[in-house]
Amino acid sequence: MPSDPRHPQAPDKPLPRSLRGEAVWPPPVWLMRQAGRYLPEYRAVRARAGDFVTLCTTPDLAAEVTLQPIRRYGFDGAILFSDILMLPWAMGQGLRFAEGEGPLLDPVRDAAGLAALRPQEALARAAPILETVRRVRAGLAAEAPGTALIGFAGSPFTVACYMVDGRGGGAFHETRRLAHADPDLFGRLIALLAEATADYLVAQAEAGAEALMLFDSWAGLLPPAQFRRWVIAPTEAVARAVRRRAPGIPLIGFPRLAGPMLAEYAARTGVQALGMDTAMDPRWAAGAVAPDQALQGNLDPLALIAGGAALEAEARSILEAMRGRPFVFNLGHGIEKTTPPEHVAALVRLVRAG
Ligand code: 1CP
């Protein structure tokens, strides 16, 4: 059945079928951060690019590293090579990736900082990233016609964590303090991000993305009332805009470490699929979301480093829990850079054997 009006000849691919609620078996498989430093061919291109932002904004190079893991492993999904922080960058916020320090941004903490952002220019500045989407889609058509292209963005809350604190690390005290102390200012940042994120995801769908993912890596930091206000409500707004403006393109929500709040997130945001983090019990999740909402996840990235019998046991237990329902095999968080590439090949073989 044709699934995409812009590509009427394309057969429906396993990944979007699962994400739309079909119990495809064996399940489609891809891995978060599948393009990255565990692959020697990535390290070579990364060295050629020099800095990370240049890599993300040079369509030839970004498309090449997106396709590298597809050539090696034949994954069902190719995730656009970019970063959740490229949206703040496109809105004019200073961003650099310091060696060994991770991302550093010029923090936005007051009304003047908020007013200095230029969301109306974001799509124009993101043009090279959208060009990468077009090139990857064309590359997949030629090289891997069964692999679907996944576009993505960070959730408003998780992106705000980096914008306000100005760095990663996982504590985000400035952001969490601001959300309590000045909910009016923080709410304006979240609203601005929700709109810009929807525009950015729709633009990726128009450029050829066949599924979309919203990374909410730090959702689990919030107490329930704040989770409803800063995670569920803005995600619902993004999902509504995507449904209206990119109909038929499934959206995966990934509220990492949300625990029992996953149930409310699944019921209220309107996302088609839910990413499960490493700590989530897949059987519990299957009872917490609607039967036609796909689940994705959630192998421990450390089991993938370990390999062998431990990897096999963990992977099989997830497959058994998910059999018979819409499911996409993935990790519970990004692949680690010390992962032996041959363990990834063994995992894909195991999943494909059902
Ligand atoms: O030098 C390098 O190669 C930089 C390492 C790297 C890579 C490979 C960064 C810096 N980003 C990426 C790519 C990336 N990031 C992708 C695309 C490729 C793929 O998945 O194969 C995606 C989807 C992301 C998403 C991302 N970036 C998230 C959400 C997922 C997650 O891991 O929780 C987050 C939180 C980021 C921020 C970020 N970018 C980079 C780093 C090191 C970090 C984390 C910083 C921190 O909080 O400590």
CSV table of C-alpha atoms and ligand atoms in Angstrom, one decimal:
chain,number,residue,atom,x,y,z
A,1,MET,CA,0.0,0.0,0.0
A,2,PRO,CA,1.5,3.4,-0.9
A,3,SER,CA,2.1,5.3,2.3
A,4,ASP,CA,3.6,8.5,1.1
A,5,PRO,CA,1.8,10.8,-1.4
A,6,ARG,CA,5.2,12.3,-2.5
A,7,HIS,CA,6.6,8.8,-3.3
A,8,PRO,CA,3.5,6.9,-4.6
A,9,GLN,CA,5.7,4.0,-5.9
A,10,ALA,CA,7.3,3.3,-2.6
A,11,PRO,CA,6.0,0.1,-0.9
A,12,ASP,CA,5.1,0.5,2.7
A,13,LYS,CA,8.3,-0.1,4.8
A,14,PRO,CA,8.3,-2.3,8.0
A,15,LEU,CA,9.3,0.6,10.3
A,16,PRO,CA,6.4,3.0,9.5
A,17,ARG,CA,4.0,0.0,9.5
A,18,SER,CA,5.0,-0.9,13.0
A,19,LEU,CA,4.8,2.7,14.1
A,20,ARG,CA,1.3,3.0,12.7
A,21,GLY,CA,0.2,0.1,14.9
A,22,GLU,CA,0.8,-3.1,12.9
A,23,ALA,CA,2.4,-6.1,14.7
A,24,VAL,CA,5.1,-6.6,12.1
A,25,TRP,CA,7.3,-9.7,13.0
A,26,PRO,CA,10.2,-10.0,13.2
A,27,PRO,CA,10.1,-6.4,14.3
A,28,PRO,CA,12.0,-3.7,12.6
A,29,VAL,CA,15.3,-2.7,14.2
A,30,TRP,CA,17.5,0.4,14.4
A,31,LEU,CA,19.6,1.8,17.2
A,32,MET,CA,19.7,5.3,18.8
A,33,ARG,CA,23.1,6.9,17.9
A,34,GLN,CA,23.7,4.2,15.4
A,35,ALA,CA,25.9,6.7,13.5
A,36,GLY,CA,28.7,7.6,15.8
A,37,ARG,CA,32.1,7.1,17.3
A,38,TYR,CA,31.9,3.3,17.7
A,39,LEU,CA,32.2,3.1,13.9
A,40,PRO,CA,35.7,3.7,12.3
A,41,GLU,CA,34.1,5.1,9.2
A,42,TYR,CA,32.3,7.7,11.3
A,43,ARG,CA,35.5,8.7,13.1
A,44,ALA,CA,37.1,9.3,9.7
A,45,VAL,CA,34.4,11.6,8.4
A,46,ARG,CA,34.2,13.4,11.8
A,47,ALA,CA,37.9,14.1,11.5
A,48,ARG,CA,37.5,15.4,8.0
A,49,ALA,CA,34.7,17.8,9.1
A,50,GLY,CA,36.7,19.2,12.0
A,51,ASP,CA,34.0,20.4,14.3
A,52,PHE,CA,30.6,18.8,15.0
A,53,VAL,CA,28.4,21.7,13.9
A,54,THR,CA,30.2,21.7,10.5
A,55,LEU,CA,29.5,18.0,10.2
A,56,CYS,CA,25.8,18.6,10.9
A,57,THR,CA,25.6,21.4,8.4
A,58,THR,CA,27.5,19.9,5.5
A,59,PRO,CA,24.9,17.8,3.6
A,60,ASP,CA,27.4,15.6,1.8
A,61,LEU,CA,29.1,14.6,5.1
A,62,ALA,CA,26.0,14.4,7.2
A,63,ALA,CA,24.2,12.2,4.6
A,64,GLU,CA,27.3,10.0,4.3
A,65,VAL,CA,27.4,9.3,8.1
A,66,THR,CA,23.6,8.7,8.2
A,67,LEU,CA,24.0,6.0,5.6
A,68,GLN,CA,27.2,4.3,7.0
A,69,PRO,CA,25.4,2.2,9.6
A,70,ILE,CA,22.7,1.2,7.0
A,71,ARG,CA,25.4,-0.1,4.7
A,72,ARG,CA,27.0,-2.1,7.5
A,73,TYR,CA,23.9,-3.5,9.2
A,74,GLY,CA,20.8,-3.0,6.9
A,75,PHE,CA,18.8,-1.3,9.7
A,76,ASP,CA,15.1,-0.7,9.1
A,77,GLY,CA,15.5,2.9,10.1
A,78,ALA,CA,18.1,5.6,9.1
A,79,ILE,CA,18.1,8.4,11.6
A,80,LEU,CA,19.1,11.8,10.2
A,81,PHE,CA,22.6,12.7,11.4
A,82,SER,CA,22.2,15.9,13.3
A,83,ASP,CA,21.7,16.9,16.9
A,84,ILE,CA,18.8,18.2,19.1
A,85,LEU,CA,20.9,21.3,19.7
A,86,MET,CA,20.9,22.3,16.1
A,87,LEU,CA,17.4,23.9,16.6
A,88,PRO,CA,18.7,26.4,19.2
A,89,TRP,CA,21.7,26.9,17.0
A,90,ALA,CA,19.3,27.7,14.0
A,91,MET,CA,17.5,30.2,16.2
A,92,GLY,CA,20.8,32.1,16.7
A,93,GLN,CA,21.9,30.7,20.1
A,94,GLY,CA,25.7,30.4,20.3
A,95,LEU,CA,26.7,26.6,20.3
A,96,ARG,CA,30.0,24.8,20.3
A,97,PHE,CA,31.1,21.3,21.1
A,98,ALA,CA,34.2,21.4,23.2
A,99,GLU,CA,36.5,18.4,23.1
A,100,GLY,CA,35.7,16.2,26.2
A,101,GLU,CA,33.2,18.7,27.5
A,102,GLY,CA,30.2,18.1,25.3
A,103,PRO,CA,27.9,20.9,24.1
A,104,LEU,CA,28.4,24.5,25.4
A,105,LEU,CA,25.7,27.2,24.7
A,106,ASP,CA,25.4,30.8,25.6
A,107,PRO,CA,22.7,30.5,28.3
A,108,VAL,CA,19.2,32.0,27.9
A,109,ARG,CA,18.0,32.9,31.4
A,110,ASP,CA,16.0,36.1,31.2
A,111,ALA,CA,13.6,38.1,29.0
A,112,ALA,CA,16.4,39.7,27.1
A,113,GLY,CA,17.9,36.3,26.3
A,114,LEU,CA,14.6,35.1,25.1
A,115,ALA,CA,14.0,38.2,23.0
A,116,ALA,CA,17.4,37.7,21.3
A,117,LEU,CA,16.3,34.3,19.8
A,118,ARG,CA,15.2,34.4,16.2
A,119,PRO,CA,12.8,31.5,15.7
A,120,GLN,CA,11.4,33.1,12.5
A,121,GLU,CA,14.9,32.5,10.9
A,122,ALA,CA,15.3,28.9,12.1
A,123,LEU,CA,14.1,27.1,9.0
A,124,ALA,CA,16.2,29.2,6.7
A,125,ARG,CA,19.3,28.5,8.8
A,126,ALA,CA,18.4,24.8,9.0
A,127,ALA,CA,18.4,24.6,5.2
A,128,PRO,CA,21.5,22.5,5.0
A,129,ILE,CA,20.0,20.0,7.5
A,130,LEU,CA,16.8,19.8,5.4
A,131,GLU,CA,19.0,19.3,2.3
A,132,THR,CA,20.7,16.3,4.2
A,133,VAL,CA,17.2,14.8,4.6
A,134,ARG,CA,16.6,15.1,0.9
A,135,ARG,CA,19.9,13.5,0.0
A,136,VAL,CA,19.5,10.6,2.5
A,137,ARG,CA,16.0,9.9,1.2
A,138,ALA,CA,17.4,9.7,-2.4
A,139,GLY,CA,20.4,7.6,-1.1
A,140,LEU,CA,18.0,5.1,0.6
A,141,ALA,CA,15.9,4.8,-2.5
A,142,ALA,CA,19.0,3.8,-4.4
A,143,GLU,CA,20.8,1.7,-1.8
A,144,ALA,CA,18.3,0.5,0.8
A,145,PRO,CA,14.7,0.7,-0.4
A,146,GLY,CA,13.3,-1.0,2.7
A,147,THR,CA,14.9,1.4,5.1
A,148,ALA,CA,12.8,4.3,6.4
A,149,LEU,CA,14.2,7.8,7.1
A,150,ILE,CA,13.6,9.1,10.6
A,151,GLY,CA,13.7,12.8,11.3
A,152,PHE,CA,13.9,14.1,14.8
A,153,ALA,CA,14.0,17.0,17.3
A,154,GLY,CA,14.5,17.4,21.0
A,155,SER,CA,11.4,18.0,23.0
A,156,PRO,CA,10.8,21.6,24.2
A,157,PHE,CA,11.7,20.7,27.8
A,158,THR,CA,14.9,18.8,27.0
A,159,VAL,CA,16.1,21.5,24.6
A,160,ALA,CA,15.3,24.1,27.2
A,161,CYS,CA,17.5,22.3,29.6
A,162,TYR,CA,20.5,22.9,27.4
A,163,MET,CA,19.4,26.4,26.4
A,164,VAL,CA,19.0,27.6,30.0
A,165,ASP,CA,21.9,25.7,31.7
A,166,GLY,CA,24.2,26.2,28.8
A,167,ARG,CA,25.8,22.8,29.1
A,168,GLY,CA,24.9,19.1,29.4
A,169,GLY,CA,25.7,16.8,32.3
A,170,GLY,CA,22.3,15.8,33.5
A,171,ALA,CA,21.5,18.0,36.6
A,172,PHE,CA,20.1,21.1,34.9
A,173,HIS,CA,19.6,23.0,38.2
A,174,GLU,CA,19.2,26.4,36.5
A,175,THR,CA,16.5,25.1,34.2
A,176,ARG,CA,14.6,23.3,37.0
A,177,ARG,CA,14.9,26.3,39.3
A,178,LEU,CA,13.7,28.7,36.6
A,179,ALA,CA,10.6,26.5,35.9
A,180,HIS,CA,9.6,26.8,39.5
A,181,ALA,CA,10.7,30.4,40.2
A,182,ASP,CA,9.5,32.1,37.0
A,183,PRO,CA,7.0,29.8,35.2
A,184,ASP,CA,5.8,32.8,33.1
A,185,LEU,CA,9.3,33.3,31.5
A,186,PHE,CA,9.9,29.5,31.3
A,187,GLY,CA,6.5,29.0,29.8
A,188,ARG,CA,7.3,31.5,27.1
A,189,LEU,CA,10.5,29.7,26.2
A,190,ILE,CA,8.6,26.3,26.1
A,191,ALA,CA,5.8,27.8,23.9
A,192,LEU,CA,8.4,29.3,21.5
A,193,LEU,CA,10.2,25.9,21.3
A,194,ALA,CA,6.9,24.0,20.8
A,195,GLU,CA,6.1,26.1,17.8
A,196,ALA,CA,9.6,26.0,16.3
A,197,THR,CA,9.9,22.3,16.9
A,198,ALA,CA,6.6,21.6,15.1
A,199,ASP,CA,7.7,23.7,12.2
A,200,TYR,CA,11.1,21.9,12.1
A,201,LEU,CA,9.6,18.4,12.2
A,202,VAL,CA,7.0,19.2,9.5
A,203,ALA,CA,9.8,20.6,7.4
A,204,GLN,CA,11.8,17.4,7.8
A,205,ALA,CA,8.7,15.4,6.8
A,206,GLU,CA,8.2,17.6,3.7
A,207,ALA,CA,11.9,17.0,2.8
A,208,GLY,CA,11.4,13.2,3.0
A,209,ALA,CA,11.4,11.9,6.6
A,210,GLU,CA,9.0,8.9,6.9
A,211,ALA,CA,8.8,8.9,10.7
A,212,LEU,CA,9.7,11.5,13.4
A,213,MET,CA,11.0,11.1,16.9
A,214,LEU,CA,10.9,13.6,19.8
A,215,PHE,CA,13.8,13.0,22.2
A,216,ASP,CA,12.8,14.0,25.8
A,217,SER,CA,16.0,12.7,27.4
A,218,TRP,CA,15.5,14.7,30.7
A,219,ALA,CA,11.7,14.3,31.1
A,220,GLY,CA,12.3,12.1,34.1
A,221,LEU,CA,13.8,14.9,36.1
A,222,LEU,CA,10.4,16.5,36.7
A,223,PRO,CA,7.9,15.9,39.5
A,224,PRO,CA,4.4,14.9,38.2
A,225,ALA,CA,2.7,18.4,38.1
A,226,GLN,CA,5.8,19.8,36.3
A,227,PHE,CA,5.9,16.8,34.0
A,228,ARG,CA,2.3,17.5,32.9
A,229,ARG,CA,3.0,21.2,32.4
A,230,TRP,CA,6.4,21.1,30.7
A,231,VAL,CA,6.4,17.7,29.0
A,232,ILE,CA,2.9,16.5,28.3
A,233,ALA,CA,1.3,19.8,27.3
A,234,PRO,CA,4.0,21.0,24.9
A,235,THR,CA,4.4,17.5,23.4
A,236,GLU,CA,0.6,17.4,22.8
A,237,ALA,CA,0.9,20.7,20.9
A,238,VAL,CA,3.8,19.4,18.8
A,239,ALA,CA,2.0,16.2,18.0
A,240,ARG,CA,-1.2,18.0,17.1
A,241,ALA,CA,0.6,20.3,14.6
A,242,VAL,CA,2.5,17.3,13.1
A,243,ARG,CA,-0.7,15.3,12.7
A,244,ARG,CA,-2.4,18.2,10.9
A,245,ARG,CA,0.5,19.4,8.7
A,246,ALA,CA,2.3,16.1,8.0
A,247,PRO,CA,-0.6,13.6,8.1
A,248,GLY,CA,0.3,9.9,8.1
A,249,ILE,CA,3.9,10.5,9.4
A,250,PRO,CA,4.1,8.7,12.7
A,251,LEU,CA,5.7,10.4,15.7
A,252,ILE,CA,7.7,8.5,18.4
A,253,GLY,CA,7.8,10.2,21.8
A,254,PHE,CA,10.7,9.2,24.1
A,255,PRO,CA,10.1,10.6,27.6
A,256,ARG,CA,13.2,9.1,29.1
A,257,LEU,CA,13.0,7.9,32.7
A,258,ALA,CA,9.4,8.9,33.0
A,259,GLY,CA,8.6,5.7,34.9
A,260,PRO,CA,4.8,5.4,35.6
A,261,MET,CA,4.2,8.9,34.0
A,262,LEU,CA,4.6,7.0,30.7
A,263,ALA,CA,0.9,6.0,30.9
A,264,GLU,CA,-0.3,9.6,31.1
A,265,TYR,CA,2.1,10.7,28.4
A,266,ALA,CA,0.9,7.9,26.1
A,267,ALA,CA,-2.8,8.7,26.7
A,268,ARG,CA,-2.6,12.5,26.4
A,269,THR,CA,0.1,13.5,24.0
A,270,GLY,CA,-1.3,11.9,20.8
A,271,VAL,CA,2.1,10.4,19.8
A,272,GLN,CA,1.7,7.1,17.8
A,273,ALA,CA,4.6,5.3,19.4
A,274,LEU,CA,6.6,5.3,22.7
A,275,GLY,CA,10.3,4.9,23.2
A,276,MET,CA,11.1,2.9,26.3
A,277,ASP,CA,14.3,3.7,28.2
A,278,THR,CA,16.6,1.1,29.7
A,279,ALA,CA,14.9,1.1,33.1
A,280,MET,CA,11.4,0.5,31.8
A,281,ASP,CA,9.8,-3.0,32.1
A,282,PRO,CA,8.5,-3.8,28.6
A,283,ARG,CA,5.6,-5.9,30.0
A,284,TRP,CA,4.5,-3.0,32.2
A,285,ALA,CA,4.7,-0.6,29.3
A,286,ALA,CA,2.6,-2.9,27.1
A,287,GLY,CA,-0.2,-2.6,29.7
A,288,ALA,CA,0.3,1.1,30.1
A,289,VAL,CA,-0.2,2.3,26.5
A,290,ALA,CA,-3.0,1.6,24.0
A,291,PRO,CA,-2.7,-1.7,22.1
A,292,ASP,CA,-2.3,0.1,18.8
A,293,GLN,CA,0.5,2.4,20.2
A,294,ALA,CA,3.8,1.0,19.1
A,295,LEU,CA,6.6,0.5,21.7
A,296,GLN,CA,10.2,0.9,20.9
A,297,GLY,CA,13.3,-0.1,22.8
A,298,ASN,CA,14.9,-0.9,25.2
A,299,LEU,CA,18.0,-3.1,25.3
A,300,ASP,CA,20.6,-1.9,27.8
A,301,PRO,CA,23.5,-0.3,25.7
A,302,LEU,CA,25.9,-2.0,28.2
A,303,ALA,CA,24.5,-5.5,27.3
A,304,LEU,CA,25.5,-4.6,23.7
A,305,ILE,CA,29.0,-3.9,24.8
A,306,ALA,CA,29.1,-7.1,26.8
A,307,GLY,CA,27.9,-9.2,23.8
A,308,GLY,CA,27.6,-13.0,23.8
A,309,ALA,CA,25.2,-14.9,26.0
A,310,ALA,CA,24.3,-11.9,28.1
A,311,LEU,CA,23.3,-9.9,25.1
A,312,GLU,CA,21.3,-12.8,23.7
A,313,ALA,CA,19.4,-13.3,26.9
A,314,GLU,CA,18.5,-9.6,27.3
A,315,ALA,CA,17.4,-9.2,23.7
A,316,ARG,CA,15.3,-12.4,23.7
A,317,SER,CA,13.5,-11.4,26.9
A,318,ILE,CA,12.5,-8.1,25.2
A,319,LEU,CA,11.3,-9.9,22.1
A,320,GLU,CA,9.2,-12.3,24.1
A,321,ALA,CA,7.6,-9.5,26.0
A,322,MET,CA,6.7,-7.6,22.8
A,323,ARG,CA,5.7,-10.5,20.5
A,324,GLY,CA,2.2,-10.0,19.0
A,325,ARG,CA,2.1,-6.2,19.5
A,326,PRO,CA,3.4,-3.3,17.4
A,327,PHE,CA,7.1,-3.0,18.3
A,328,VAL,CA,10.4,-1.6,17.1
A,329,PHE,CA,13.6,-3.1,18.5
A,330,ASN,CA,16.1,-0.5,19.7
A,331,LEU,CA,18.3,0.3,22.7
A,332,GLY,CA,17.0,2.0,25.8
A,333,HIS,CA,19.5,4.9,25.2
A,334,GLY,CA,22.2,5.7,22.7
A,335,ILE,CA,24.9,3.3,21.7
A,336,GLU,CA,28.2,3.8,23.6
A,337,LYS,CA,31.4,4.6,21.7
A,338,THR,CA,33.2,1.5,23.1
A,339,THR,CA,30.6,-0.9,21.5
A,340,PRO,CA,32.3,-3.5,19.4
A,341,PRO,CA,30.8,-3.2,15.9
A,342,GLU,CA,30.5,-7.0,15.5
A,343,HIS,CA,28.1,-7.1,18.5
A,344,VAL,CA,25.7,-4.9,16.6
A,345,ALA,CA,25.8,-7.3,13.7
A,346,ALA,CA,25.1,-10.2,16.1
A,347,LEU,CA,22.1,-8.3,17.6
A,348,VAL,CA,20.6,-7.6,14.2
A,349,ARG,CA,20.9,-11.3,13.2
A,350,LEU,CA,19.2,-12.3,16.5
A,351,VAL,CA,16.3,-9.8,16.1
A,352,ARG,CA,15.8,-10.8,12.4
A,353,ALA,CA,15.5,-14.4,13.5
A,354,GLY,CA,12.4,-13.3,15.5
B,1,1CP,O1,32.1,14.4,18.5
B,1,1CP,C1,31.0,13.7,18.3
B,1,1CP,O2,31.0,12.9,17.4
B,1,1CP,C2,29.8,14.2,19.1
B,1,1CP,C3,29.0,13.1,19.6
B,1,1CP,C4,27.5,13.3,19.2
B,1,1CP,C5,26.8,12.6,18.2
B,1,1CP,C6,27.3,11.4,17.4
B,1,1CP,C7,26.7,14.4,19.7
B,1,1CP,C8,27.0,15.4,20.6
B,1,1CP,N1,25.5,14.3,19.0
B,1,1CP,C9,25.5,13.2,18.1
B,1,1CP,C10,24.5,12.8,17.2
B,1,1CP,C11,23.1,12.7,17.6
B,1,1CP,N2,22.6,13.2,18.8
B,1,1CP,C12,22.0,12.1,16.9
B,1,1CP,C13,22.0,11.6,15.5
B,1,1CP,C14,22.6,10.4,15.1
B,1,1CP,C15,22.2,9.0,15.6
B,1,1CP,O3,21.3,8.8,16.5
B,1,1CP,O4,22.7,8.1,15.0
B,1,1CP,C16,20.8,12.2,17.7
B,1,1CP,C17,19.5,11.7,17.4
B,1,1CP,C18,21.2,12.9,18.9
B,1,1CP,C19,20.3,13.3,19.9
B,1,1CP,C20,20.7,14.0,21.2
B,1,1CP,N3,21.7,14.9,21.3
B,1,1CP,C21,20.1,13.8,22.4
B,1,1CP,C22,18.9,12.9,22.6
B,1,1CP,C23,19.2,11.5,22.8
B,1,1CP,C24,20.1,11.2,24.1
B,1,1CP,O5,21.2,10.8,23.8
B,1,1CP,O6,19.6,11.3,25.2
B,1,1CP,C25,20.8,14.6,23.3
B,1,1CP,C26,20.5,14.8,24.8
B,1,1CP,C27,21.8,15.3,22.7
B,1,1CP,C28,22.8,16.3,23.2
B,1,1CP,C29,24.2,15.9,23.0
B,1,1CP,N4,24.8,16.0,21.7
B,1,1CP,C30,26.1,15.6,21.8
B,1,1CP,C31,26.3,15.1,23.2
B,1,1CP,C32,27.6,14.6,23.7
B,1,1CP,C33,25.1,15.4,23.9
B,1,1CP,C34,24.8,15.0,25.3
B,1,1CP,C35,25.4,16.1,26.2
B,1,1CP,C36,25.1,15.8,27.7
B,1,1CP,O7,24.0,16.1,28.2
B,1,1CP,O8,26.0,15.4,28.4
